[in-house]
Short mmCIF file of C-alpha atoms in Angstrom, two decimals:
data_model
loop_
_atom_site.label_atom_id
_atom_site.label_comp_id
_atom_site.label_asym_id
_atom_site.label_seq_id
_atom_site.Cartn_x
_atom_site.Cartn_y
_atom_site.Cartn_z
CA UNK A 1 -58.04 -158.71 -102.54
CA UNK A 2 -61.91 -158.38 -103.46
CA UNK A 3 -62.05 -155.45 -100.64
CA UNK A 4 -59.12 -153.59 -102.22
CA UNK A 5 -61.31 -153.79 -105.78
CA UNK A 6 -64.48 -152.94 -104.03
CA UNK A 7 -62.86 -149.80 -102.51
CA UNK A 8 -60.91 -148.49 -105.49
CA UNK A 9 -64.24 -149.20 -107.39
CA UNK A 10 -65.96 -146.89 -105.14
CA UNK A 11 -63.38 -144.32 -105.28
CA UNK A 12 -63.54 -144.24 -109.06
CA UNK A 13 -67.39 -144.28 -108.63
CA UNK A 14 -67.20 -141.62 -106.05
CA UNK A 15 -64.43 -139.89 -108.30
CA UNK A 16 -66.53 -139.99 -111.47
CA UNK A 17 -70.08 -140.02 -110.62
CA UNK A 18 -69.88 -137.94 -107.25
CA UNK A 19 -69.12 -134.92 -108.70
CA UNK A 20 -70.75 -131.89 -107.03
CA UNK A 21 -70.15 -129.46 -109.76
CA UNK A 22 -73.00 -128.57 -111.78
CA UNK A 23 -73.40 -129.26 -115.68
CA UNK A 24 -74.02 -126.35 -118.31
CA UNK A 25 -74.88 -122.86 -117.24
CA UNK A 26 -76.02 -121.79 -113.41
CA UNK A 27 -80.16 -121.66 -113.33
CA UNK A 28 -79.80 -117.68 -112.99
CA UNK A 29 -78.53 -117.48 -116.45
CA UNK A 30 -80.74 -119.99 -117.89
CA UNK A 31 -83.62 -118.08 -116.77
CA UNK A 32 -82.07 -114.98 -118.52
CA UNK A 33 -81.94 -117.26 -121.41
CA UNK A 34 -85.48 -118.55 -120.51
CA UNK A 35 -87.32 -114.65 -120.63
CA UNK A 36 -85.43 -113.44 -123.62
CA UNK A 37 -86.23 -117.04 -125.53
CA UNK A 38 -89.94 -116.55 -124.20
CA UNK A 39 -89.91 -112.60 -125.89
CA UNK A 40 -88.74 -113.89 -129.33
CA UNK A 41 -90.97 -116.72 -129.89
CA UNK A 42 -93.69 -114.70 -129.23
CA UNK A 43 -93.00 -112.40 -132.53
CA UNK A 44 -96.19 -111.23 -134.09
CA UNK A 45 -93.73 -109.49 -136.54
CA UNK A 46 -93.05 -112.41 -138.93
CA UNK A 47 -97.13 -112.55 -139.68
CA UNK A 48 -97.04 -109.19 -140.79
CA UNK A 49 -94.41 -109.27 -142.48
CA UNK A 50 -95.67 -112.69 -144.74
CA UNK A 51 -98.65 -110.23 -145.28
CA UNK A 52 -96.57 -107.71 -146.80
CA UNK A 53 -94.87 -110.49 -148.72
CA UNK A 54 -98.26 -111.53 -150.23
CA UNK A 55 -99.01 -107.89 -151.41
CA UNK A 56 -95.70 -107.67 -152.98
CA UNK A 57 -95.90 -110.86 -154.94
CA UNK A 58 -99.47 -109.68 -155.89
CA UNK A 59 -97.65 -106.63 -157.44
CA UNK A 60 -99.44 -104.16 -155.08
CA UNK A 61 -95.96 -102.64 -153.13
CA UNK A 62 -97.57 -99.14 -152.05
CA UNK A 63 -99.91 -101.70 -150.18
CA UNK A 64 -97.07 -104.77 -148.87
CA UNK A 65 -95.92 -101.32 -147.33
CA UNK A 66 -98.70 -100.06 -145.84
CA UNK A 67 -98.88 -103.52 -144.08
CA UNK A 68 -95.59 -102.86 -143.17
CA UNK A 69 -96.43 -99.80 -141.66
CA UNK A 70 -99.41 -100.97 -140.08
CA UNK A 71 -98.88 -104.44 -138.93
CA UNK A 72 -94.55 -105.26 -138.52
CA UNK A 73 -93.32 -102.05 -137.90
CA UNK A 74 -95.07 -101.39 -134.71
CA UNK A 75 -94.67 -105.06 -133.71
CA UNK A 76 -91.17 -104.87 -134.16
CA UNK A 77 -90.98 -101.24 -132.03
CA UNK A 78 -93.14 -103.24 -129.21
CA UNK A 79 -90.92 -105.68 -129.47
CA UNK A 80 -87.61 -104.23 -129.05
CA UNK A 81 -88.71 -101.96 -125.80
CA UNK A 82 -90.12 -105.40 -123.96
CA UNK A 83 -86.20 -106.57 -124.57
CA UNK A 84 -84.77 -103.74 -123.03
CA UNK A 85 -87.60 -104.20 -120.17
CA UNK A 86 -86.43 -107.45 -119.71
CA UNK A 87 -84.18 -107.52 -116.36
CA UNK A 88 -81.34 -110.51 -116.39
CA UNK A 89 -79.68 -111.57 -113.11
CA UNK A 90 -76.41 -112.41 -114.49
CA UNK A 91 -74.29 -110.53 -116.84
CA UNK A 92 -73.93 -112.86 -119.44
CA UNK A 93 -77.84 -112.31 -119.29
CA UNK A 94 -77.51 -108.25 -119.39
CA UNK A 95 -75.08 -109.13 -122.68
CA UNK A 96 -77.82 -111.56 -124.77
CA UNK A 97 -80.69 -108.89 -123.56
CA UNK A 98 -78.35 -106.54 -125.28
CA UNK A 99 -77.64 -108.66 -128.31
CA UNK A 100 -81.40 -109.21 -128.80
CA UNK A 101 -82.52 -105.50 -128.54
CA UNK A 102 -79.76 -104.93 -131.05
CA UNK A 103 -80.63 -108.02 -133.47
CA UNK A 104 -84.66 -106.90 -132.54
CA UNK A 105 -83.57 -102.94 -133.86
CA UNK A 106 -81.38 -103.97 -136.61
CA UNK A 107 -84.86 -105.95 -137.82
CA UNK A 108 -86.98 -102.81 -137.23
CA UNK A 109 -84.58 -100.23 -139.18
CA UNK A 110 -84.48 -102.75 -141.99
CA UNK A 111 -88.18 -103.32 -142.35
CA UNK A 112 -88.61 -99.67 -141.93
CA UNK A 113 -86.17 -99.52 -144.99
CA UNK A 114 -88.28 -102.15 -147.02
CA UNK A 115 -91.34 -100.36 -146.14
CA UNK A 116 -89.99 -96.80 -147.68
CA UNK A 117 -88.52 -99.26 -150.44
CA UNK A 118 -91.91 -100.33 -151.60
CA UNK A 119 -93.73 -97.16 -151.32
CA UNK A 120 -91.62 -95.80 -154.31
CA UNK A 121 -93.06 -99.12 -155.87
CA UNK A 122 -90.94 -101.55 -157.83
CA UNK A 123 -89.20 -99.21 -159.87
CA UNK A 124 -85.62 -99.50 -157.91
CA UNK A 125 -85.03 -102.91 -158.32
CA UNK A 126 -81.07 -102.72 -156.41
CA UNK A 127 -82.74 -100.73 -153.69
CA UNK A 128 -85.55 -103.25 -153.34
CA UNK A 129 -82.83 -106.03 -153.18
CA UNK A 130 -80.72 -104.29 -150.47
CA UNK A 131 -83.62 -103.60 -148.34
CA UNK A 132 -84.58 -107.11 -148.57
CA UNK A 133 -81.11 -108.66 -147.90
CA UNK A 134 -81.20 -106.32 -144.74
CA UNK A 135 -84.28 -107.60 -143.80
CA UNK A 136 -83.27 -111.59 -144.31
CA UNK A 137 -80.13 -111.33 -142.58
CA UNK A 138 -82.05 -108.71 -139.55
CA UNK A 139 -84.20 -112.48 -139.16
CA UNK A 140 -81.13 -114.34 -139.46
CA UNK A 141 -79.47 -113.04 -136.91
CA UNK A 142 -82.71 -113.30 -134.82
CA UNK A 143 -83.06 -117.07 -135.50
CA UNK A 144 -79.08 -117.38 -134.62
CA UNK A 145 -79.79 -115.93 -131.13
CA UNK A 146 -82.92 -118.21 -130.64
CA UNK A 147 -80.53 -121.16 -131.47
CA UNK A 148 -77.83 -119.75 -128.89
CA UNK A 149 -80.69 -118.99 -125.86
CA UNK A 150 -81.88 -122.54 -126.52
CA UNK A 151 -78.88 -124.08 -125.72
CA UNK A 152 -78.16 -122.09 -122.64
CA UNK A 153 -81.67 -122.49 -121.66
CA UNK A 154 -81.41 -126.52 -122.42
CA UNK A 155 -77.47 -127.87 -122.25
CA UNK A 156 -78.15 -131.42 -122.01
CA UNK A 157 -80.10 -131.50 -125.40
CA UNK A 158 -77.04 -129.93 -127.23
CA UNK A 159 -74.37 -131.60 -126.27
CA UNK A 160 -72.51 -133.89 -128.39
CA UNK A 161 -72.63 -137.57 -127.77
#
């Protein structure tokens, strides 16, 4: 009787424990996940745009947007060509590069937007409002995709217990 426990114990074992299928995304796509992550956490943008920020609150717009110009707007263009450089090996991977150069352009067009915004200075307070909307929800939707390549990248830490 203790034999027939012992094997159907190591059945369920082997069952349950022995299973050769892997958990959470194949390592090719989290590597995809890994080189796009990698590309926005490196994102000199947000400092230059803070800068511009500053000058705004300081009531100096013509100058937020020459920071604008100067600093984020090339960032952002720098940024969205090393997305599309970035090669994936799966095609999930090919579809988040191409969600992130789209989320990375969406971000450029809108500060490009705020910058002409502020050059006009802060006379046109509904277009100032729109621009920055644009721009909020262009970072939004950056931070959104971090969130999403982190969890490819790192299953284990976001499953639910």
């Amino acid at each position: 009787m203790k034999a027939l426990f012992a094997i159907a114990g190591l059945g369920m074992c082997l069952g349950a424990c022995g299973s050769s299928e892997p958990s959470g995304p194949p390592p090719e796509l989290r590597d995809d996940a890994r080189a796009l992550e990698e590309l926005l956490a490196d994102d000199l943008v947000l400092l230059a745009v803070a800068e511009a920020d500053e000058a705004v609150a300081d009531d100096l717009p013509v100058r937020g947007a020459e920071r604008l110009r100067a600093g984020a707007i090339p960032a952002a263009r720098r940024q969205v060509e090393q997305a599309r450089a970035v090669s994936a090996a799966t095609a999930e991977g090919v579809a988040l590069r191409d969600e992130v150069v789209a989320a990375l352009d969406a971000r450029r067009a809108a500060l490009e937007r705020y910058a002409d915004v502020l050059e006009r200075g802060l006379v046109e307070d509904l277009e100032l409002a729109v621009a920055l909307r644009a721009q909020r929800e262009a970072e939004g939707g950056i931070d959104t995709l971090l969130g999403r390549l982190q969890a490819i990248r790192q299953p284990e830490n976001t499953s639910p217990r």
